[in-house]
Each structure stands twice: as C-alpha cells, then as structure tokens.
Amino acid sequence: MKKIVFTLVIFTAFFQTASAQLTPSSEYATFKQVQGQDGYKTGGSFRLLFELKIEEGWHSQSHNPSLDSLIPTRLNITGQNGINFGRVSYPPEIMVKFSFTEEPLSTYKGTVYIGVNGTVPSGLAPGEYRVDALLRVQICDDKVCLPPSDMTSEFKIKVVDENTPVSQLNAEIYKKQDFLFSAVSTPSGGAGDVNEIRDYLDSSGLLLTFLFIFLGGLALNLTPCVYPLIPVTISYFGGQSEKKKGSVVIHAIFYLLGMAAMYSVLGVAAALTGSLFGGMLQSWPVIMFIVAVLVGLSLSMFGLYDIQPPSFLAEMGGKNRKGVAGAFMMGLTVGIIAAPCIGPFVIGLLTFVGERGDPMLGFTMFFVLALGLGTPFVFLAIFSGAITKLPMSGMWMVWIRKLFGFILLGMAIYFMEPLIPASVFLPLAGAFAIVSGIYLGLISKVTNQGPAFKTMRYGLCLAFVSIGAFLIVSSVQNKEKPEIAWKKASQAALESASSSGKRIVLDFSATWCLPCKELDHFTFSDVRAVELSKKITPLKADLTKSGIEENEALKKRFNIVGVPTVVFIGPDGKERKELRFVGFIDADEFVAKLKALLE
C-alpha cells in the first residue's frame, strides 16, 4: 500500500507540473446530447442521454474514482424557465490495471452514455428552450494524464402542449441505456431528491419507500419549522389532561392523524397544482381561523367557558376536547401550521408526486411523511398529559392552565405577524410577554405553595419579563443592524441586472415562514454577507400574499415550491444551481456561496 501511495504521489506531481504544456483532454474526446424525442409535453417528464466518446488508447476516470487524487467525470446540467433536471446516472465503470498501480482503477473507455431525468413545468408556453450541459473530464493513457477540460453542450428542446403527438428519436440507443434511469446515482448540482424517491420505489418496492419517506419526515424535526408546534402541543394536552386521564395516548394518536391528514391534503394539492406548499398561511381568513382556535383554547385555560361563551368558541376550545374528535380537529389545525416545513426532501417529494399525477399515491406518501414529522409530538403530548400526576395538582394545576393560556395567546400573536406592521409586532409581543410574566409571577395567587413552586413562579416571571424587554430593545436595535440592501424582485429587475452582467441573489421568502426569519436575523445580517452583497444585486420576492402576478411569474420561472428558497444567478444570466438552497443555512455557508458566485 505504501508503494502505491508513493508511486501515485510522484505520478501526480510530475503530471501536474507537465500538464500546462500538454494538449487538453477535449482533443481526445467528444461530448454531445442525444435526444430521445422530437418534443416534450408541458407538465410531463422525460429522459435525456449524453454521449462521451473517448479515442482508442485513452480513458477517463469514472464519476467515482478509485483514489481521491484523481479527477472524477461529472455532469452538470441546467434548463431555462423551470425545466428541471434530477439526479445524473453514470455508466458502469471499467476496472483497469495500469503499470503504475498495484490495484485496478475505475475508468470509462470507448463510447459511454450518461443519463438524466427531466421535467417540464405545467403551464410552460410551447416553444424552444435552451439547455446547458457541462462535463468535467480528464483523459489519460497508461503514461500521461492531460489537463482536465470542461466540455459543453448547449442545445434546445422543443416544448409542446399536452395534445401534440411526439415521436421517438434514437430509440435503439435509449433501449440499450434504459438501465441508467433506474440506477441510484449521483445528484446533479442544485437538484432535489425526486430521483432518490423514484429509485427507492423502483428498486426497493413500496414498503421500503414508505420507510424511507417516514425517516425523511422524522428528519424535519431537526428544522426550525417545528418550533411553533411545540408550545401549542404542550399547552393543548397539558392544560386539558385532568379530564383525560387514561386516554391521553388515544387523544395524542388522533391529534397526529389529524395533523397528517391536513398535511397530506395540502401536500398533494401543492404537488398537483404547482402552488406553493404552505401557501394557505398567505390567506388572512386562514390566519384568523388559526388565531381564533388558539384564542378559544386559551380562554378555556383561563376558565372563562363557565360564563357560556359563544358556541363556536366552545366547540373549538371546550366541548369537543372530551373526545377524540376534538383532538383530531386540533390536529387538522396544527397540520396547517406544519405545512411550511420545507426542505430538499419535501421538494423532491412534491416534484415526484407532481410527475406521477396520482392523487392516492401522493396522499399516502405525504401522510407517511407527516407521520414521521408528527411522531415525536405524540410522545410530547403524552408527557404533557402526565402533568396532573405531579404532587399537589389542585390549585397548582389552575396556575399551570393559566400559564398555558398565556402561551396560546402568545402563539396567536405570533401567527398574526403577517397582518401586523413590522414596526408594531416586536413591541406588541414584548409588551405581552412582560404583562404575562407580571401576572403569573406577582398577581395570580396560589394557596399552599411550597418554596420550590414559589421559586419556579418568580423564575418564570423573570424569564417572561426578560424576553419581553429583549423583544422591545431588539425592535429598536434592528433599525441600526447592518443588513443586505434587498430590492424588490421582478422580471424587469432580473433582466436589468443580467443585461449589465451583474451577479444576482434572489431570495423567495414569506412573513409566515420561520426559517425565512432565521435567515434574516442570523445569516443575512452577518457583516461578511452584507459586505459581499454590495458586489452583487440582491433581490427579494415576498410571497406572503398570493396572486401577485409578478411573484407568480418568478415562481414559475424558477420552479419554486416552498420557502425559503434562495437562487444564485451568474453574470451570464444563468442560474448557478449548485449554489441554490432551501431552508435555513448559517452565515458561514451563505458567505461561502456568495464567494463562489463572485469567483
């Protein structure tokens, strides 16, 4: 082994030194696209092959070289106007023994084909659209390696409407290379996980695919989108547990089923219609419905339902909670709150379901995903429901219910943020936290309270007041905090920046999106990011309200299915898909992407 490493070090050093004087790899290889049909239907999926032809006596490294020091063969492909490409499938490697190695190396020789699946977005107008493919390859023989080349293939695909017949091209080649489109393969830059789901379904069957999706749902609990669900779940089950002894587990399960049912309906609707997942929170009636549910529950925690409240509040907050129907209905509401949980995996599932066009399969897949997302909340609900088993839960429990009532009122204010001016929201939330802390710690009395409980009361009082003060101070400091000078995104702004050769960062955001807020507060406010942003054109598309024509055009153009999604566009006007990200990333990663865009 040492001999191999030593030989390769000498070999690599020698040829890196000599490579500048050698012929580029592109002189001994050709690269071109091989289309499989003469038209591509709007809203449909398709397959595309690329041919790499290497001259006799030469070879390239495979896409997964035997040694890290060797340059892999990699394909990157991008399309216009939302034409999207999934994961790249590479040909089987050929293991070749060379004079300078004791073990064979993974290579490609002769004529090989590389495959990729693509989709045409629904509603795309018929016409010709450009596709850009770039293949990074290094050609070698038994004695020398040539400098690597970036081989390009720019071509157009013809998009037709759904009723236009299309004919097959190069059918024999596609038949022989059919295996490429079912193999698990390497992701193309910026692509989602749609092919990973397709590959699991094709190779592992439905049950293992569902397990894979369930695990993807569990992984969503590592994202900030679940934060609003935590206090709502704790307050709902903790505040009502006295009347549900022995049935908390059943209620928790129906709570999960309600969440999963709503999440699945929203997911399938978004996938089949191309609308924004989580977009229901753009609608003020939906926001007010959620606020009404939370306020109704909070009033029941304060005991006000003894004064015969309006029947719709009683139904949402009191009567139905004695049965599984109440828990299921609350789960449906929470399912709306959970919908903004988005990430590359969810985008992949949305794309896959949209491609298949099968509502039942789509509903089942999103239901399994939601079960994974909601399973931890079953245990959280059971834990919260056990709170009355603690010692002295009489008057102590009355105080706890008031605590949960204030938490639910706070969540109602949180969900009203899209309807409240930004200059008012933080001071309002801060004032509410201070009032809540003072009431719970100093005004609300509990008889026969022990020292430990008194300490907890005063501690919570201090915590609430501190949080409130922090929010109020933050509302003032945010005005002085360095920030990226975002401009309103529009087609005209994009064209103007692109025609001037400027690099663009396009942020798709919404006020109801928690990861979007985290990006604004922790990532985009980083001093390094602010400085680098002065060298580019930063644009922001606010998707808080639906139906805005300019935003809808941008969503369709960049195939946006969830927020936050951040797109990077080079000076040539083409998206750098390998830089695109969905969800929250920290400042270091964002700065690295900005530097890559500026290179």
Coordinates of C-alpha atoms in Angstrom, one line a residue:
M1 CA 0.0 0.0 0.0
K2 CA 2.8 2.4 0.8
K3 CA 4.4 1.7 -2.5
I4 CA 1.1 2.6 -4.3
V5 CA 0.8 5.9 -2.4
F6 CA 4.4 6.8 -3.1
T7 CA 4.1 6.0 -6.7
L8 CA 0.9 8.0 -7.1
V9 CA 2.4 11.0 -5.4
I10 CA 5.3 11.0 -7.8
F11 CA 3.0 10.4 -10.7
T12 CA 0.6 13.2 -9.8
A13 CA 3.3 15.7 -9.0
F14 CA 5.0 15.0 -12.3
F15 CA 2.0 15.3 -14.5
Q16 CA 0.6 18.4 -12.6
T17 CA 3.9 20.1 -13.4
A18 CA 3.8 19.0 -17.1
S19 CA 0.1 19.4 -17.7
A20 CA 0.3 23.1 -18.6
Q21 CA 2.3 22.1 -21.7
L22 CA 0.1 19.2 -22.8
T23 CA -2.9 19.0 -25.1
P24 CA -6.3 19.5 -23.3
S25 CA -8.5 16.4 -22.6
S26 CA -11.1 17.7 -25.1
E27 CA -8.7 16.9 -28.0
Y28 CA -9.2 13.2 -27.4
A29 CA -12.9 13.0 -26.5
T30 CA -16.2 14.3 -27.8
F31 CA -19.3 15.2 -25.9
K32 CA -22.9 15.7 -27.2
Q33 CA -26.5 15.3 -26.3
V34 CA -28.7 12.5 -27.7
Q35 CA -32.4 13.5 -27.6
G36 CA -34.9 10.7 -27.2
Q37 CA -38.0 12.5 -28.7
D38 CA -38.8 15.4 -31.0
G39 CA -41.0 17.2 -28.5
Y40 CA -41.5 17.5 -24.7
K41 CA -45.0 17.9 -23.3
T42 CA -45.7 20.7 -20.8
G43 CA -46.2 19.2 -17.4
G44 CA -44.5 16.0 -18.4
S45 CA -41.3 14.2 -17.6
F46 CA -38.6 12.9 -20.0
R47 CA -35.3 11.2 -20.2
L48 CA -32.1 12.6 -21.8
L49 CA -28.8 11.0 -22.8
F50 CA -25.4 12.4 -23.3
E51 CA -22.6 10.6 -25.3
L52 CA -19.0 10.7 -24.2
K53 CA -16.7 9.2 -26.9
I54 CA -13.1 8.7 -25.9
E55 CA -10.5 7.9 -28.6
E56 CA -8.9 4.4 -28.6
G57 CA -5.9 4.1 -26.3
W58 CA -7.2 6.7 -23.9
H59 CA -9.6 6.6 -20.9
S60 CA -11.2 8.9 -18.3
Q61 CA -11.7 8.5 -14.6
S62 CA -15.2 7.3 -13.6
H63 CA -17.6 9.6 -11.7
N64 CA -16.4 7.8 -8.6
P65 CA -12.6 7.4 -8.9
S66 CA -10.7 4.8 -7.0
L67 CA -8.4 7.4 -5.5
D68 CA -9.3 10.9 -4.1
S69 CA -6.4 12.4 -6.0
L70 CA -7.9 11.6 -9.4
I71 CA -10.4 13.9 -11.1
P72 CA -13.9 12.5 -11.5
T73 CA -16.0 12.7 -14.6
R74 CA -19.0 14.8 -13.6
L75 CA -22.0 16.3 -15.5
N76 CA -23.8 19.5 -14.5
I77 CA -27.0 20.4 -16.4
T78 CA -29.4 23.3 -16.2
G79 CA -32.5 24.3 -18.1
Q80 CA -34.5 27.5 -18.7
N81 CA -37.9 28.6 -17.4
G82 CA -38.3 26.0 -14.8
I83 CA -37.3 23.0 -16.9
N84 CA -35.7 20.9 -14.1
F85 CA -33.3 18.0 -14.1
G86 CA -32.9 15.4 -11.4
R87 CA -30.0 13.1 -10.4
V88 CA -27.4 12.1 -13.0
S89 CA -27.0 8.4 -13.8
Y90 CA -23.5 7.4 -14.9
P91 CA -22.4 4.3 -16.8
P92 CA -20.9 1.2 -15.2
E93 CA -17.1 1.8 -14.6
I94 CA -14.4 -0.4 -16.2
M95 CA -11.7 -1.5 -13.8
V96 CA -8.3 -1.2 -15.5
K97 CA -4.8 -2.3 -14.2
F98 CA -2.1 0.2 -15.0
S99 CA 1.7 -0.1 -14.8
F100 CA 1.9 2.5 -12.1
T101 CA -0.6 0.8 -9.7
E102 CA -0.9 -2.5 -8.0
E103 CA -4.7 -2.3 -7.9
P104 CA -7.0 -1.6 -10.9
L105 CA -8.6 1.9 -11.2
S106 CA -12.2 2.8 -12.0
T107 CA -12.4 4.3 -15.6
Y108 CA -14.5 4.9 -18.7
K109 CA -13.3 3.8 -22.1
G110 CA -14.7 4.0 -25.6
T111 CA -18.3 5.3 -26.1
V112 CA -20.3 5.7 -22.9
Y113 CA -23.7 7.3 -22.1
I114 CA -24.8 9.4 -19.2
G115 CA -28.5 9.7 -18.4
V116 CA -30.6 12.3 -16.6
N117 CA -34.4 12.6 -15.9
G118 CA -36.1 16.0 -16.6
T119 CA -39.5 17.6 -16.1
V120 CA -41.3 20.4 -17.9
P121 CA -43.3 22.6 -15.6
S122 CA -47.1 22.8 -16.1
G123 CA -48.2 25.9 -17.9
L124 CA -44.9 26.5 -19.8
A125 CA -45.7 28.0 -23.2
P126 CA -44.8 25.9 -26.2
G127 CA -41.5 26.9 -27.8
E128 CA -37.8 26.1 -27.8
Y129 CA -35.9 26.4 -24.6
R130 CA -32.2 26.2 -24.1
V131 CA -30.4 23.6 -22.0
D132 CA -26.8 23.9 -20.9
A133 CA -24.7 20.8 -20.1
L134 CA -21.1 20.9 -18.8
L135 CA -19.0 17.8 -18.5
R136 CA -15.8 17.9 -16.4
V137 CA -13.4 15.2 -17.6
Q138 CA -9.8 14.3 -17.6
I139 CA -8.3 12.0 -20.3
C140 CA -5.4 9.7 -19.6
D141 CA -3.5 6.8 -21.0
D142 CA -1.0 4.4 -19.4
K143 CA 1.7 7.0 -19.2
V144 CA 0.3 10.5 -19.1
C145 CA -2.8 12.5 -17.9
L146 CA -3.9 15.5 -19.9
P147 CA -5.2 18.7 -18.3
P148 CA -8.9 18.4 -17.4
S149 CA -11.4 20.0 -19.8
D150 CA -14.9 21.5 -19.3
M151 CA -16.8 20.2 -22.3
T152 CA -20.1 21.9 -23.0
S153 CA -23.2 21.0 -25.0
E154 CA -25.7 23.8 -25.5
F155 CA -28.9 22.8 -27.2
K156 CA -32.6 23.5 -27.3
I157 CA -35.6 21.3 -26.5
K158 CA -38.9 21.8 -28.1
V159 CA -41.8 22.1 -25.6
V160 CA -45.3 21.3 -27.0
D161 CA -48.8 21.3 -25.4
E162 CA -50.3 18.2 -23.9
N163 CA -52.3 17.3 -27.0
T164 CA -49.4 17.4 -29.5
P165 CA -48.1 14.0 -30.6
V166 CA -44.4 13.4 -30.2
S167 CA -42.1 10.9 -32.0
Q168 CA -39.2 8.9 -30.6
L169 CA -35.7 9.6 -31.6
N170 CA -32.6 7.3 -31.2
A171 CA -34.9 4.6 -29.9
E172 CA -32.2 1.9 -30.2
I173 CA -29.7 3.8 -28.1
Y174 CA -32.3 4.6 -25.4
K175 CA -33.4 1.0 -25.3
K176 CA -29.9 -0.2 -24.6
Q177 CA -29.3 2.5 -22.0
D178 CA -32.6 2.1 -20.2
F179 CA -30.9 0.7 -17.1
L180 CA -29.3 4.2 -16.5
F181 CA -32.7 5.7 -15.5
S182 CA -33.4 3.2 -12.7
A183 CA -29.9 3.1 -11.1
V184 CA -29.2 5.0 -7.9
S185 CA -26.8 7.8 -9.0
T186 CA -25.0 11.0 -8.2
P187 CA -27.0 14.2 -7.8
S188 CA -26.8 17.0 -10.3
G189 CA -25.9 20.3 -8.9
G190 CA -28.9 22.0 -7.3
A191 CA -31.3 19.1 -8.0
G192 CA -33.8 17.9 -5.3
D193 CA -34.3 14.4 -4.1
V194 CA -37.0 13.4 -6.6
N195 CA -34.9 10.7 -8.3
E196 CA -33.9 9.3 -4.9
I197 CA -37.6 8.7 -4.2
R198 CA -38.1 7.3 -7.7
D199 CA -35.1 5.0 -7.3
Y200 CA -36.3 3.6 -3.9
L201 CA -39.7 2.9 -5.4
D202 CA -38.2 1.2 -8.5
S203 CA -35.5 -0.9 -6.7
S204 CA -36.9 -1.4 -3.2
G205 CA -40.7 -1.5 -3.5
L206 CA -43.4 0.5 -1.9
L207 CA -43.0 -0.6 1.7
L208 CA -39.3 0.3 1.9
T209 CA -40.0 3.6 0.0
F210 CA -42.6 4.4 2.7
L211 CA -40.0 3.7 5.4
F212 CA -37.6 6.0 3.6
I213 CA -40.2 8.8 3.5
F214 CA -41.1 8.2 7.1
L215 CA -37.5 8.8 8.1
G216 CA -37.4 11.9 5.9
G217 CA -40.4 13.2 8.0
L218 CA -38.6 12.5 11.2
A219 CA -35.6 14.5 9.9
L220 CA -37.9 17.5 9.5
N221 CA -38.0 17.8 13.3
L222 CA -34.3 19.0 13.1
T223 CA -35.6 22.1 11.2
P224 CA -36.9 25.4 12.8
C225 CA -40.4 24.9 11.2
V226 CA -41.5 22.6 14.1
Y227 CA -40.9 25.3 16.8
P228 CA -44.5 26.7 16.7
L229 CA -45.9 23.2 17.1
I230 CA -44.1 22.6 20.4
P231 CA -45.9 25.2 22.7
V232 CA -49.3 24.5 21.0
T233 CA -49.0 20.8 21.7
I234 CA -47.8 21.2 25.3
S235 CA -50.5 23.7 26.1
Y236 CA -53.3 21.8 24.4
F237 CA -52.5 18.5 26.2
G238 CA -51.1 19.8 29.4
G239 CA -53.9 22.2 30.1
Q240 CA -56.7 19.6 29.4
S241 CA -55.1 16.5 30.9
E242 CA -57.1 16.5 34.2
K243 CA -60.3 15.5 32.3
K244 CA -58.5 13.0 30.1
K245 CA -56.8 10.6 32.5
G246 CA -56.2 7.2 30.9
S247 CA -56.9 8.5 27.4
V248 CA -54.1 10.8 26.6
V249 CA -52.4 8.2 24.4
I250 CA -55.5 7.8 22.3
H251 CA -56.1 11.6 22.0
A252 CA -52.4 12.0 21.1
I253 CA -52.7 9.5 18.3
F254 CA -55.8 11.2 16.9
Y255 CA -54.0 14.5 17.2
L256 CA -51.3 13.0 15.0
L257 CA -53.8 11.6 12.5
G258 CA -55.4 15.0 12.1
M259 CA -52.1 16.7 11.6
A260 CA -51.1 14.0 9.0
A261 CA -54.5 14.2 7.1
M262 CA -54.3 18.0 6.7
Y263 CA -50.6 18.0 5.8
S264 CA -51.3 15.3 3.2
V265 CA -54.1 17.2 1.6
L266 CA -52.0 20.4 1.4
G267 CA -49.1 18.5 0.0
V268 CA -51.0 16.7 -2.7
A269 CA -52.8 19.9 -3.7
A270 CA -49.5 21.8 -4.0
A271 CA -47.8 19.0 -6.0
L272 CA -50.7 18.5 -8.5
T273 CA -51.5 22.2 -9.0
G274 CA -47.9 23.7 -8.8
S275 CA -49.0 26.0 -5.9
L276 CA -46.7 27.0 -3.0
F277 CA -46.6 24.4 -0.3
G278 CA -47.6 26.1 3.0
G279 CA -49.3 28.8 0.9
M280 CA -52.5 28.6 2.9
L281 CA -50.8 30.8 5.5
Q282 CA -50.8 33.5 2.9
S283 CA -54.6 33.8 3.3
W284 CA -55.8 36.1 6.1
P285 CA -59.0 34.1 6.7
V286 CA -56.9 31.0 7.4
I287 CA -54.6 33.1 9.7
M288 CA -57.6 34.4 11.6
F289 CA -59.1 30.8 11.9
I290 CA -55.8 29.6 13.5
V291 CA -55.8 32.7 15.8
A292 CA -59.5 32.0 16.7
V293 CA -58.7 28.4 17.6
L294 CA -55.7 29.4 19.8
V295 CA -57.6 32.2 21.5
G296 CA -60.6 29.9 22.1
L297 CA -58.3 27.3 23.7
S298 CA -56.6 30.0 25.8
L299 CA -59.9 31.3 27.1
S300 CA -60.8 27.8 28.2
M301 CA -57.5 27.6 30.1
F302 CA -58.5 30.7 32.0
G303 CA -61.8 29.1 32.9
L304 CA -64.0 31.7 31.0
Y305 CA -66.1 29.0 29.5
D306 CA -68.1 28.8 32.7
I307 CA -69.7 32.1 31.5
Q308 CA -71.3 30.4 28.4
P309 CA -69.0 31.6 25.7
P310 CA -70.2 31.7 22.0
S311 CA -70.9 28.2 20.7
F312 CA -68.2 28.2 18.0
L313 CA -65.6 29.0 20.7
A314 CA -67.0 26.4 23.0
E315 CA -66.8 23.8 20.2
M316 CA -63.2 24.7 19.3
G317 CA -61.9 25.0 22.8
G318 CA -64.1 23.0 25.2
K319 CA -66.8 20.6 24.3
N320 CA -65.1 18.5 21.6
R321 CA -61.9 18.2 23.7
K322 CA -63.6 15.4 25.8
G323 CA -63.5 13.1 22.8
V324 CA -61.1 12.1 20.0
A325 CA -63.0 14.4 17.6
G326 CA -61.6 17.5 19.4
A327 CA -58.0 16.1 19.3
F328 CA -58.4 15.2 15.6
M329 CA -59.8 18.7 14.8
M330 CA -56.9 20.3 16.7
G331 CA -54.5 18.1 14.7
L332 CA -56.1 19.4 11.5
T333 CA -55.4 22.9 12.6
V334 CA -51.8 22.0 13.5
G335 CA -51.4 20.4 10.1
I336 CA -51.9 23.8 8.5
I337 CA -49.2 25.2 10.8
A338 CA -46.9 22.4 9.9
A339 CA -47.2 22.9 6.1
P340 CA -44.3 25.5 5.9
C341 CA -41.9 22.7 6.9
I342 CA -40.0 22.5 3.7
G343 CA -36.6 21.3 2.6
P344 CA -34.9 19.5 -0.3
F345 CA -36.5 16.2 0.6
V346 CA -40.0 17.7 0.7
I347 CA -39.4 19.5 -2.6
G348 CA -38.3 16.1 -4.1
L349 CA -41.5 14.5 -2.9
L350 CA -43.6 17.4 -4.3
T351 CA -41.9 17.0 -7.6
F352 CA -42.2 13.3 -7.7
V353 CA -46.0 13.4 -6.8
G354 CA -46.5 16.1 -9.4
E355 CA -44.8 14.0 -12.1
R356 CA -46.8 10.9 -11.2
G357 CA -50.1 12.7 -11.1
D358 CA -51.6 10.0 -8.9
P359 CA -53.6 11.7 -6.0
M360 CA -53.9 8.5 -4.0
L361 CA -50.2 7.6 -4.1
G362 CA -49.4 11.3 -3.4
F363 CA -51.7 11.5 -0.4
T364 CA -50.3 8.2 1.0
M365 CA -46.7 9.4 0.6
F366 CA -47.4 12.8 2.3
F367 CA -49.4 11.0 5.0
V368 CA -46.4 8.8 5.8
L369 CA -44.1 11.9 5.7
A370 CA -46.4 13.6 8.1
L371 CA -46.5 10.6 10.4
G372 CA -42.7 10.8 10.6
L373 CA -42.9 14.6 11.3
G374 CA -45.6 14.2 14.0
T375 CA -44.4 11.0 15.8
P376 CA -42.2 13.0 18.3
F377 CA -45.3 15.1 19.1
V378 CA -47.2 12.0 20.3
F379 CA -44.6 11.5 23.0
L380 CA -44.6 15.2 23.7
A381 CA -48.4 15.1 24.1
I382 CA -48.2 12.1 26.4
F383 CA -45.5 13.8 28.5
S384 CA -47.6 16.9 28.8
G385 CA -50.7 15.0 29.6
A386 CA -49.0 13.4 32.6
I387 CA -48.6 16.7 34.3
T388 CA -51.5 16.2 36.7
K389 CA -49.8 13.2 38.2
L390 CA -47.4 15.5 39.9
P391 CA -47.9 16.2 43.6
M392 CA -50.5 18.8 44.7
S393 CA -52.1 19.3 41.3
G394 CA -55.2 21.1 42.6
M395 CA -54.7 24.9 42.8
W396 CA -51.2 24.4 41.3
M397 CA -52.9 23.0 38.2
V398 CA -55.1 26.1 37.9
W399 CA -52.0 28.2 37.7
I400 CA -50.4 25.9 35.2
R401 CA -53.5 26.1 33.0
K402 CA -53.2 29.9 33.1
L403 CA -49.6 29.6 32.1
F404 CA -50.7 27.5 29.1
G405 CA -53.4 30.1 28.3
F406 CA -50.8 32.8 28.1
I407 CA -48.6 30.7 25.9
L408 CA -51.5 30.0 23.5
L409 CA -52.3 33.8 23.4
G410 CA -48.6 34.4 22.6
M411 CA -48.8 31.9 19.7
A412 CA -51.9 33.7 18.4
I413 CA -49.9 36.9 18.3
Y414 CA -47.1 35.1 16.6
F415 CA -49.4 33.8 13.8
M416 CA -50.9 37.3 13.3
E417 CA -47.5 38.7 12.3
P418 CA -48.3 38.8 8.6
L419 CA -51.2 41.1 9.4
I420 CA -49.3 43.4 11.8
P421 CA -46.9 46.1 10.6
A422 CA -43.3 45.1 11.3
S423 CA -42.7 48.2 13.4
V424 CA -45.5 47.2 15.7
F425 CA -45.1 43.4 16.0
L426 CA -42.0 43.2 18.2
P427 CA -43.1 45.9 20.7
L428 CA -46.5 44.3 20.9
A429 CA -45.0 40.8 21.5
G430 CA -42.6 42.2 24.1
A431 CA -45.3 44.1 26.0
F432 CA -47.5 40.9 26.0
A433 CA -44.6 38.9 27.4
I434 CA -44.0 41.4 30.2
V435 CA -47.6 41.6 31.2
S436 CA -47.8 37.8 31.2
G437 CA -44.8 37.5 33.4
I438 CA -46.0 40.0 35.9
Y439 CA -49.4 38.4 36.1
L440 CA -48.1 34.8 36.5
G441 CA -45.4 35.8 39.0
L442 CA -46.9 38.5 41.1
I443 CA -50.7 38.8 40.6
S444 CA -52.0 35.2 40.2
K445 CA -52.0 33.7 43.7
V446 CA -51.7 30.0 44.6
T447 CA -52.5 28.8 48.1
N448 CA -50.3 26.4 50.0
Q449 CA -47.4 26.8 47.5
G450 CA -44.1 25.4 48.6
P451 CA -40.7 27.0 48.3
A452 CA -39.9 25.1 45.1
F453 CA -43.1 26.3 43.4
K454 CA -42.6 29.9 44.6
T455 CA -39.1 29.8 43.1
M456 CA -40.5 28.5 39.8
R457 CA -43.1 31.2 39.7
Y458 CA -40.6 34.0 40.2
G459 CA -38.2 32.4 37.8
L460 CA -40.9 32.3 35.1
C461 CA -41.8 35.9 35.9
L462 CA -38.2 37.0 35.4
A463 CA -37.9 35.0 32.2
F464 CA -41.0 36.4 30.6
V465 CA -40.1 40.0 31.6
S466 CA -36.6 39.5 30.3
I467 CA -37.9 38.1 27.0
G468 CA -40.3 41.0 26.6
A469 CA -37.6 43.5 27.3
F470 CA -35.3 41.8 24.8
L471 CA -38.0 42.0 22.1
I472 CA -38.7 45.6 22.7
V473 CA -35.0 46.5 22.7
S474 CA -34.5 44.4 19.6
S475 CA -37.2 46.3 17.7
V476 CA -35.0 49.4 18.2
Q477 CA -31.7 47.8 17.5
N478 CA -32.9 46.1 14.3
K479 CA -33.2 49.6 12.8
E480 CA -29.5 50.1 13.3
K481 CA -28.4 46.5 12.5
P482 CA -26.4 46.0 9.3
E483 CA -28.5 44.3 6.6
I484 CA -28.4 43.4 3.0
A485 CA -30.0 46.1 0.8
W486 CA -32.6 43.9 -0.8
K487 CA -34.5 45.3 -3.8
K488 CA -38.0 44.1 -4.8
A489 CA -37.7 41.2 -7.2
S490 CA -39.3 41.5 -10.6
Q491 CA -38.8 40.2 -14.1
A492 CA -37.6 43.8 -15.1
A493 CA -35.1 43.9 -12.2
L494 CA -33.7 40.5 -13.2
E495 CA -33.4 41.5 -16.9
S496 CA -31.7 44.8 -16.0
A497 CA -29.1 43.2 -13.7
S498 CA -28.4 40.3 -16.1
S499 CA -28.0 42.6 -19.1
S500 CA -25.4 44.6 -17.1
G501 CA -23.5 41.4 -16.4
K502 CA -24.3 41.5 -12.6
R503 CA -24.5 38.6 -10.3
I504 CA -27.8 38.1 -8.6
V505 CA -29.0 36.6 -5.3
L506 CA -32.8 36.1 -5.4
D507 CA -34.5 35.3 -2.1
F508 CA -38.0 33.8 -2.1
S509 CA -39.4 34.5 1.4
A510 CA -42.7 35.0 3.4
T511 CA -43.5 36.5 6.7
W512 CA -45.2 33.3 7.9
C513 CA -42.0 31.3 7.3
L514 CA -39.9 30.7 10.4
P515 CA -36.7 29.6 8.6
C516 CA -37.1 32.8 6.5
K517 CA -37.0 34.9 9.7
E518 CA -33.9 33.0 10.9
L519 CA -32.1 33.7 7.6
D520 CA -32.9 37.4 8.0
H521 CA -31.8 37.6 11.6
F522 CA -28.8 35.2 11.8
T523 CA -27.5 34.7 8.2
F524 CA -28.2 37.8 6.1
S525 CA -27.3 40.1 8.9
D526 CA -23.7 38.8 9.1
V527 CA -21.2 41.6 8.4
R528 CA -19.3 39.5 5.9
A529 CA -22.5 38.7 4.0
V530 CA -23.5 42.4 4.0
E531 CA -20.2 43.4 2.6
L532 CA -20.2 40.8 -0.2
S533 CA -23.8 41.7 -1.1
K534 CA -22.5 45.1 -2.2
K535 CA -20.8 43.4 -5.1
I536 CA -24.0 41.7 -6.4
T537 CA -27.6 42.6 -6.9
P538 CA -29.7 41.2 -4.0
L539 CA -33.4 40.8 -4.9
K540 CA -36.2 39.6 -2.6
A541 CA -39.5 38.1 -3.7
D542 CA -42.1 38.4 -0.8
L543 CA -44.6 35.5 -1.2
T544 CA -46.6 36.4 1.9
K545 CA -49.6 37.3 -0.2
S546 CA -50.7 35.0 -3.1
G547 CA -51.9 36.1 -6.5
I548 CA -49.4 38.8 -7.2
E549 CA -48.7 38.4 -10.9
E550 CA -45.0 39.4 -10.8
N551 CA -44.3 36.9 -8.0
E552 CA -46.3 34.1 -9.7
A553 CA -44.1 34.6 -12.8
L554 CA -40.9 34.4 -10.8
K555 CA -42.2 31.2 -9.0
K556 CA -42.9 29.6 -12.3
R557 CA -39.7 30.6 -13.9
F558 CA -37.5 29.2 -11.1
N559 CA -39.9 26.3 -10.1
I560 CA -40.3 27.5 -6.5
V561 CA -42.5 25.1 -4.4
G562 CA -41.6 26.2 -0.9
V563 CA -39.9 29.0 1.1
P564 CA -37.2 29.9 1.9
T565 CA -35.6 29.2 -1.5
V566 CA -32.5 31.2 -2.4
V567 CA -31.4 31.3 -6.1
F568 CA -27.9 32.4 -7.3
I569 CA -27.5 33.8 -10.9
G570 CA -24.2 34.3 -12.6
P571 CA -23.1 37.3 -14.8
D572 CA -24.2 35.3 -17.9
G573 CA -27.8 35.3 -16.6
K574 CA -27.8 31.5 -15.9
E575 CA -28.7 30.1 -12.5
R576 CA -25.9 28.5 -10.6
K577 CA -28.0 25.5 -9.5
E578 CA -25.2 24.0 -7.4
L579 CA -25.5 27.1 -5.1
R580 CA -29.3 27.1 -4.7
F581 CA -30.5 26.2 -1.2
V582 CA -33.8 25.5 0.5
G583 CA -34.4 26.1 4.2
F584 CA -32.0 27.7 6.8
I585 CA -28.2 27.7 6.5
D586 CA -25.8 29.5 8.7
A587 CA -23.8 32.6 7.9
D588 CA -20.5 30.7 7.1
E589 CA -22.2 28.6 4.5
F590 CA -24.0 31.5 2.9
V591 CA -20.8 33.6 2.7
A592 CA -19.1 30.6 1.0
K593 CA -21.8 30.5 -1.6
L594 CA -21.5 34.3 -2.2
K595 CA -17.8 33.9 -2.7
A596 CA -18.3 31.0 -5.1
L597 CA -20.8 33.2 -7.0
L598 CA -18.2 36.1 -7.2
E599 CA -15.4 33.8 -8.4

